[in-house]
Coordinates of C-alpha atoms and ligand atoms in Angstrom, one line a residue:
M1 CA 0.0 0.0 0.0
L2 CA 1.7 3.2 -1.2
V3 CA 0.9 5.8 1.4
G4 CA 3.9 8.1 1.3
G5 CA 2.7 11.0 -0.9
K6 CA 2.5 14.5 0.5
G7 CA -1.1 15.1 -0.7
T8 CA -0.1 18.5 -2.0
R9 CA -3.3 19.1 -3.9
L10 CA -5.3 18.7 -0.7
R11 CA -3.5 21.3 1.4
P12 CA -4.2 22.5 4.0
L13 CA -6.0 19.3 5.0
T14 CA -2.9 17.3 4.6
V15 CA -0.7 19.6 6.7
N16 CA -1.7 17.7 9.8
T17 CA -3.0 14.4 8.3
P18 CA -1.5 12.3 5.5
K19 CA -4.0 12.0 2.6
P20 CA -4.9 8.3 3.1
M21 CA -5.8 9.1 6.8
L22 CA -8.2 12.0 6.0
E23 CA -11.7 11.0 7.2
V24 CA -14.0 10.2 4.3
A25 CA -17.6 9.1 5.2
G26 CA -16.7 8.8 8.9
V27 CA -13.4 6.8 8.8
P28 CA -9.9 7.3 7.5
F29 CA -10.1 6.9 3.7
L30 CA -7.6 4.0 3.9
S31 CA -10.1 1.9 5.9
H32 CA -12.4 1.7 2.9
M33 CA -9.6 0.4 0.8
L34 CA -8.4 -2.1 3.5
T35 CA -11.9 -3.5 3.9
R36 CA -12.1 -4.1 0.2
A37 CA -8.7 -5.7 0.1
K38 CA -9.7 -8.0 2.9
A39 CA -13.0 -8.9 1.2
A40 CA -10.9 -9.9 -1.9
G41 CA -9.0 -12.4 0.1
I42 CA -5.9 -10.3 1.0
T43 CA -4.5 -11.2 4.4
R44 CA -1.3 -9.2 4.8
I45 CA -0.6 -5.5 4.0
V46 CA 2.8 -3.8 3.9
F47 CA 2.6 0.0 4.1
A48 CA 5.2 2.0 2.2
T49 CA 5.4 5.2 4.2
A50 CA 7.3 8.4 3.8
Y51 CA 5.2 11.5 4.8
K52 CA 3.9 11.4 8.4
P53 CA 4.8 7.7 8.7
E54 CA 3.8 7.3 12.4
V55 CA 0.1 8.2 11.8
F56 CA -0.5 4.9 10.0
E57 CA 0.9 2.6 12.7
E58 CA -0.7 4.5 15.5
Y59 CA -4.1 4.0 14.0
Y60 CA -3.9 0.5 12.5
G61 CA -1.2 -1.1 14.7
D62 CA -0.7 -4.8 13.8
G63 CA -3.9 -4.8 11.9
S64 CA -5.7 -7.3 14.1
R65 CA -8.6 -5.0 14.7
F66 CA -9.2 -5.3 10.9
G67 CA -8.5 -9.0 10.6
L68 CA -5.4 -8.2 8.6
E69 CA -1.7 -8.6 9.3
M70 CA 0.1 -5.2 8.9
E71 CA 3.7 -4.1 8.6
Y72 CA 5.2 -0.6 8.1
V73 CA 8.3 0.4 6.2
Q74 CA 9.5 3.9 6.5
E75 CA 11.5 5.7 3.7
V76 CA 14.3 7.9 5.0
E77 CA 13.8 10.2 2.0
P78 CA 10.7 9.7 -0.2
L79 CA 11.6 7.1 -2.9
D80 CA 8.7 7.8 -5.2
T81 CA 6.3 5.1 -6.3
G82 CA 8.7 2.5 -7.8
G83 CA 11.3 3.1 -5.1
A84 CA 8.7 2.7 -2.4
I85 CA 7.6 -0.7 -3.9
R86 CA 11.2 -1.9 -4.1
N87 CA 11.9 -0.7 -0.6
V88 CA 9.4 -3.1 0.9
A89 CA 10.6 -6.1 -1.1
D90 CA 12.3 -7.8 1.9
R91 CA 8.9 -7.8 3.8
L92 CA 7.0 -9.6 1.1
Q93 CA 6.5 -13.3 1.8
S94 CA 5.6 -14.3 -1.8
A95 CA 7.8 -16.6 -3.8
P96 CA 9.4 -15.2 -7.0
G97 CA 6.6 -16.2 -9.3
D98 CA 3.8 -15.3 -6.9
P99 CA 1.5 -12.2 -7.4
V100 CA 1.8 -9.1 -5.2
M101 CA -1.0 -6.5 -5.3
I102 CA 0.0 -2.9 -5.2
F103 CA -2.3 0.0 -4.4
N104 CA -2.2 3.8 -4.7
S105 CA -3.9 4.8 -1.5
D106 CA -6.2 7.5 -2.7
I107 CA -8.5 5.5 -5.0
L108 CA -12.1 4.9 -4.3
S109 CA -13.1 2.1 -6.5
G110 CA -15.6 -0.7 -6.9
M111 CA -13.3 -2.8 -9.2
D112 CA -13.2 -6.6 -8.7
L113 CA -9.8 -7.2 -7.2
A114 CA -10.1 -11.0 -7.3
A115 CA -10.9 -10.9 -11.0
L116 CA -7.8 -8.7 -11.7
L117 CA -5.7 -11.3 -9.9
A118 CA -7.3 -14.1 -11.8
E119 CA -6.7 -12.4 -15.1
H120 CA -3.1 -11.8 -14.2
E121 CA -2.6 -15.5 -13.5
T122 CA -4.5 -16.9 -16.5
R123 CA -2.7 -14.7 -19.0
G124 CA 0.7 -15.3 -17.4
A125 CA 1.5 -11.6 -17.2
D126 CA 4.6 -10.1 -15.5
V127 CA 2.5 -7.1 -14.4
T128 CA -1.2 -6.4 -14.7
L129 CA -2.7 -3.0 -14.4
H130 CA -6.2 -2.0 -13.7
L131 CA -7.3 0.5 -16.3
T132 CA -10.3 2.7 -16.4
K133 CA -11.6 5.4 -18.8
V134 CA -12.0 9.0 -18.1
A135 CA -13.1 12.0 -20.1
D136 CA -10.0 14.0 -19.5
P137 CA -6.9 11.7 -19.1
R138 CA -4.3 14.5 -18.8
A139 CA -3.9 14.2 -15.0
F140 CA -3.2 10.5 -15.1
G141 CA -1.0 7.8 -16.7
L142 CA -2.2 7.0 -20.2
V143 CA -2.1 3.3 -21.1
P144 CA -2.9 2.2 -24.6
T145 CA -3.3 -1.6 -25.2
D146 CA -3.5 -3.8 -28.2
R147 CA -6.6 -5.9 -29.0
D148 CA -5.6 -8.6 -26.6
G149 CA -5.1 -6.2 -23.7
W150 CA -1.3 -6.1 -23.8
V151 CA 0.0 -2.7 -22.9
T152 CA 1.8 -0.9 -25.8
A153 CA 2.9 2.3 -24.0
F154 CA 2.8 4.1 -20.7
R155 CA 2.7 7.9 -20.7
E156 CA 2.5 9.6 -17.4
K157 CA 0.6 12.9 -17.3
P158 CA 0.9 13.6 -21.1
Q159 CA 1.1 17.3 -21.9
R160 CA 1.2 17.4 -25.7
P161 CA -2.1 16.9 -27.6
E162 CA -0.4 14.3 -29.8
D163 CA 0.3 12.1 -26.7
I164 CA -3.4 11.8 -25.9
V165 CA -3.7 8.6 -27.8
T166 CA -6.4 6.8 -25.7
D167 CA -8.9 7.5 -22.9
Q168 CA -7.6 4.5 -20.9
I169 CA -5.7 5.4 -17.8
N170 CA -3.8 3.7 -15.1
A171 CA -6.3 3.3 -12.2
G172 CA -3.6 2.9 -9.6
C173 CA -3.9 -0.8 -8.7
Y174 CA -1.4 -3.4 -10.0
V175 CA -0.5 -7.0 -9.7
F176 CA 3.3 -7.6 -10.0
R177 CA 5.1 -10.9 -10.2
R178 CA 7.3 -10.8 -7.1
E179 CA 10.5 -11.1 -9.1
I180 CA 9.7 -8.0 -11.1
I181 CA 9.7 -6.0 -7.8
D182 CA 13.1 -7.5 -7.0
G183 CA 14.4 -6.1 -10.3
I184 CA 13.6 -2.4 -9.5
P185 CA 16.8 -0.6 -8.6
T186 CA 17.4 0.0 -4.8
G187 CA 18.3 3.0 -2.8
R188 CA 17.1 5.8 -5.1
R189 CA 14.0 7.5 -6.3
V190 CA 12.2 5.4 -9.0
S191 CA 8.9 6.4 -10.5
V192 CA 6.9 3.2 -11.4
E193 CA 5.0 5.3 -13.9
R194 CA 7.9 7.1 -15.6
E195 CA 10.6 4.5 -15.3
T196 CA 9.5 1.0 -14.4
F197 CA 6.5 0.6 -16.7
P198 CA 8.2 2.1 -19.8
G199 CA 11.3 0.1 -19.0
L200 CA 9.4 -3.2 -18.7
L201 CA 7.7 -2.5 -22.0
A202 CA 11.0 -1.7 -23.7
A203 CA 12.4 -4.9 -22.4
G204 CA 9.5 -6.9 -23.8
S205 CA 7.9 -7.9 -20.5
K206 CA 4.3 -9.0 -20.5
V207 CA 2.4 -6.0 -19.2
L208 CA -1.4 -6.6 -19.2
G209 CA -4.1 -3.9 -19.0
V210 CA -7.5 -4.9 -17.7
V211 CA -10.1 -2.2 -18.4
E212 CA -12.8 -2.3 -15.8
Q213 CA -15.2 0.6 -15.6
S214 CA -16.9 0.2 -12.2
Y215 CA -17.0 3.2 -9.9
W216 CA -13.6 4.8 -9.8
L217 CA -12.3 8.1 -8.4
D218 CA -8.9 9.4 -7.4
L219 CA -9.6 11.5 -4.3
G220 CA -6.5 13.7 -4.7
T221 CA -8.2 17.0 -5.3
P222 CA -10.7 18.9 -3.1
G223 CA -13.5 18.5 -5.7
A224 CA -12.9 14.8 -6.0
F225 CA -12.6 14.4 -2.2
V226 CA -16.1 15.9 -1.5
R227 CA -17.6 13.9 -4.4
G228 CA -16.1 10.6 -3.2
S229 CA -17.2 11.3 0.3
A230 CA -20.8 12.2 -0.8
D231 CA -20.9 9.1 -3.0
L232 CA -20.1 6.9 -0.1
V233 CA -22.7 8.5 2.1
L234 CA -25.3 8.3 -0.6
G235 CA -24.4 4.7 -1.5
A236 CA -23.4 5.4 -5.1
I237 CA -20.4 3.3 -4.0
T238 CA -20.7 1.1 -1.0
S239 CA -18.2 0.4 1.7
P240 CA -18.8 -1.8 4.8
A241 CA -16.5 0.7 6.7
V242 CA -19.1 3.5 6.6
P243 CA -20.5 3.8 10.1
E244 CA -24.2 4.2 11.0
S245 CA -25.5 7.7 11.1
T246 CA -26.7 8.9 14.5
C247 CA -29.4 11.1 13.0
P248 CA -31.9 9.2 11.0
R249 CA -33.9 12.4 10.2
Y250 CA -31.3 13.2 7.5
P251 CA -31.3 10.2 5.1
E252 CA -28.9 11.8 2.7
A253 CA -26.2 12.6 5.3
L254 CA -24.0 10.9 7.8
V255 CA -24.0 12.3 11.3
L256 CA -21.3 10.9 13.6
D257 CA -21.1 10.3 17.3
G258 CA -21.7 13.3 19.5
A259 CA -22.5 15.7 16.7
E260 CA -25.3 18.2 17.3
V261 CA -27.5 19.3 14.4
A262 CA -30.3 21.9 15.2
E263 CA -33.8 21.0 14.2
S264 CA -34.2 23.6 11.4
V265 CA -30.9 22.7 9.7
K266 CA -31.0 21.5 6.0
L267 CA -28.5 18.8 5.6
G268 CA -28.0 16.5 2.6
A269 CA -26.4 15.7 -0.7
G270 CA -24.1 13.2 1.0
S271 CA -22.7 15.6 3.7
T272 CA -20.9 14.2 6.8
V273 CA -21.0 15.9 10.2
G274 CA -17.9 14.8 12.1
Q275 CA -17.7 13.6 15.7
G276 CA -18.8 16.3 18.1
A277 CA -19.3 18.9 15.4
R278 CA -22.2 21.4 15.8
V279 CA -24.5 22.8 13.2
A280 CA -26.6 25.8 14.4
A281 CA -30.2 26.6 13.5
D282 CA -31.2 27.5 9.9
A283 CA -27.8 26.5 8.5
A284 CA -27.8 24.5 5.2
V285 CA -25.0 22.0 4.5
Y286 CA -24.9 20.2 1.1
G287 CA -22.3 17.8 -0.2
S288 CA -19.8 18.9 2.4
V289 CA -17.5 17.3 5.0
L290 CA -17.4 18.8 8.5
G291 CA -14.5 17.7 10.5
A292 CA -14.6 16.4 14.1
G293 CA -15.3 19.2 16.6
S294 CA -16.0 21.8 13.9
S295 CA -18.9 24.2 14.1
V296 CA -21.2 25.9 11.6
G297 CA -23.0 29.1 12.7
E298 CA -26.6 30.0 12.4
G299 CA -27.9 30.4 8.8
A300 CA -24.5 29.6 7.2
V301 CA -24.7 27.9 3.8
L302 CA -22.1 25.3 2.8
R303 CA -21.9 23.5 -0.5
D304 CA -19.2 21.0 -1.7
S305 CA -16.8 22.3 1.0
I306 CA -14.5 20.7 3.5
V307 CA -14.2 22.1 7.0
G308 CA -11.1 20.9 9.0
R309 CA -11.1 19.6 12.5
G310 CA -12.1 22.1 15.1
A311 CA -12.6 24.9 12.5
R312 CA -15.4 27.4 13.0
I313 CA -17.7 28.9 10.4
G314 CA -19.5 32.0 11.4
A315 CA -23.2 32.8 11.2
G316 CA -24.6 33.6 7.8
T317 CA -21.3 32.7 6.0
V318 CA -21.5 31.1 2.6
L319 CA -18.9 28.5 1.5
E320 CA -19.0 27.0 -2.0
G321 CA -16.2 24.6 -3.1
V322 CA -13.9 25.8 -0.3
V323 CA -11.4 24.0 1.9
V324 CA -11.0 25.3 5.5
G325 CA -7.9 24.0 7.4
D326 CA -8.0 22.5 10.9
G327 CA -8.6 25.1 13.6
A328 CA -9.3 28.0 11.3
S329 CA -12.1 30.5 12.0
V330 CA -14.1 32.1 9.3
G331 CA -16.1 35.0 10.8
A332 CA -19.7 35.7 10.3
G333 CA -21.2 37.1 7.1
N334 CA -18.4 36.1 4.7
E335 CA -18.7 34.6 1.3
L336 CA -15.9 32.4 0.1
L337 CA -16.3 30.7 -3.3
Q338 CA -14.8 28.1 -5.6
G339 CA -11.2 27.1 -5.0
V340 CA -10.6 29.3 -1.9
R341 CA -8.5 27.6 0.8
V342 CA -8.2 28.8 4.3
S343 CA -5.0 27.8 6.1
C344 CA -5.0 25.9 9.4
D345 CA -5.6 28.2 12.4
A346 CA -6.2 31.2 10.1
V347 CA -8.7 33.8 11.4
I348 CA -10.9 35.6 9.0
P349 CA -12.8 38.4 10.8
D350 CA -16.6 38.9 10.7
S351 CA -17.6 40.7 7.5
S352 CA -19.0 44.2 7.7
V353 CA -20.7 43.8 4.3
R354 CA -24.0 42.0 4.0
F355 CA -24.1 39.6 1.0
S356 CA -27.5 38.5 -0.1
H357 CA -27.9 34.8 -0.8
D358 CA -30.6 32.3 -1.3
P359 CA -30.3 29.7 1.4
S360 CA -32.7 27.2 -0.4
Ligands
LIG401 N1 5.9 5.5 -0.1 C1 5.8 6.4 -1.0 N2 6.8 7.2 -1.3 N3 4.6 6.6 -1.6 C2 4.4 7.6 -2.5 C3 5.5 8.5 -2.8 C4 6.8 8.2 -2.2 O1 7.8 8.9 -2.4 N4 5.1 9.3 -3.8 C5 3.8 9.0 -4.0 N5 3.4 8.0 -3.2 C6 2.1 7.3 -3.2 C7 0.9 8.3 -2.8 O2 0.7 8.3 -1.5 C8 -0.2 7.6 -3.6 O3 -0.9 6.6 -2.9 C9 0.4 7.0 -4.8 O4 1.8 6.9 -4.5 C10 0.3 7.8 -6.1 O5 0.6 9.2 -5.8 P1 -0.4 10.4 -6.3 O6 0.3 11.6 -5.8 O7 -1.8 10.1 -5.8 O8 -0.3 10.3 -7.9 P2 -1.3 10.8 -9.0 O9 -2.7 10.7 -8.5 O10 -0.8 12.1 -9.5 O11 -1.0 9.7 -10.2 C11 -1.0 8.3 -9.9 O12 -2.3 7.8 -9.8 C12 -3.1 7.9 -11.0 C13 -4.5 7.3 -10.7 O13 -5.1 8.0 -9.7 C14 -0.2 7.6 -11.1 O14 -0.1 6.3 -10.7 C15 -1.0 7.7 -12.4 O15 -0.4 7.0 -13.4 C16 -2.5 7.2 -12.2 O16 -3.2 7.4 -13.4
LIG402 MG1 -3.7 10.2 -6.8

């Protein structure tokens, strides 16, 4: 499990918490992935850590709470994706020809992991990649295949229009034959996407692509993060790790332990109200994630926004597509729109201007 990325695009949320440990639908995002891995028959997980390594072990420990065996390997300097995979090789128990599954840790997906593994084995591949199709592939690894599914090229984050040769992208879940992992160079940064995959193709290795278009989302940006969280709450993608809501009067929201939501509040579109968070009268919260211990003032309106732990949103304030860092305070009567990010512990004073808005 590759968990060492810095989560740059999710700052300031990732200043205090590594991306895979951000709460999504009530639990650290990783718990959804681990539950799925276990359901597919995986029994042992090795974490490749670099950024905030201690957080993972503190939460998951030896994995017994999850019915999994867990180990942690910390990189001294981040080794990038391929280097991270190589760096855990001595902790793998698989024989040289055995399959090892590798996961990017920010993917919410309904793909059939057991079927991917079976395909890898039957086709006798060295490496098998889960591929999906997206409308705009530029933020991903482009992976064209021939008619039998063998990968013909791997282009990470193509910039030039002539490189956009397919809508098939690397979905961030692989099966490697163990000995391929042992062949990655040690002790330096290696990108599996920019170096290992193109290298394997140049050397004539059998790299298979399995296109599977079940639910798939990379939660690496604020927009995708709120969408994935809302989809889990609304059941567009199911995960056994989603806890029960404590407030049945809002069927389209997840209210966690100790949260207080006033009677007159409108709450829906897959919102989550974190543990001990408070939402005051007449507020409206749609498609948003409210962190543990955060508060939303009277009549505030939030859409598609993320509010960090312990952050405070003042009365009548409007947030749309905004990320508020842990412990920040946005005063009353402000209006913050698309793409605005408020740093952890920042203080925005009450606004003296009255914005008119339609709270419906
Ligand atoms: N241990 C470790 N060390 N892990 C790392 C490091 C590192 O130095 N750098 C990145 N990772 C982990 C991240 O934590 C994440 O789980 C995974 O590697 C991929 O990093 P992202 O930052 O999420 O990459 P991306 O989303 O831009 O692109 C990747 O995922 C796309 C699918 O979502 C690539 O694999 C693309 O080819 C792919 O299409
Ligand atoms: Mg990603």
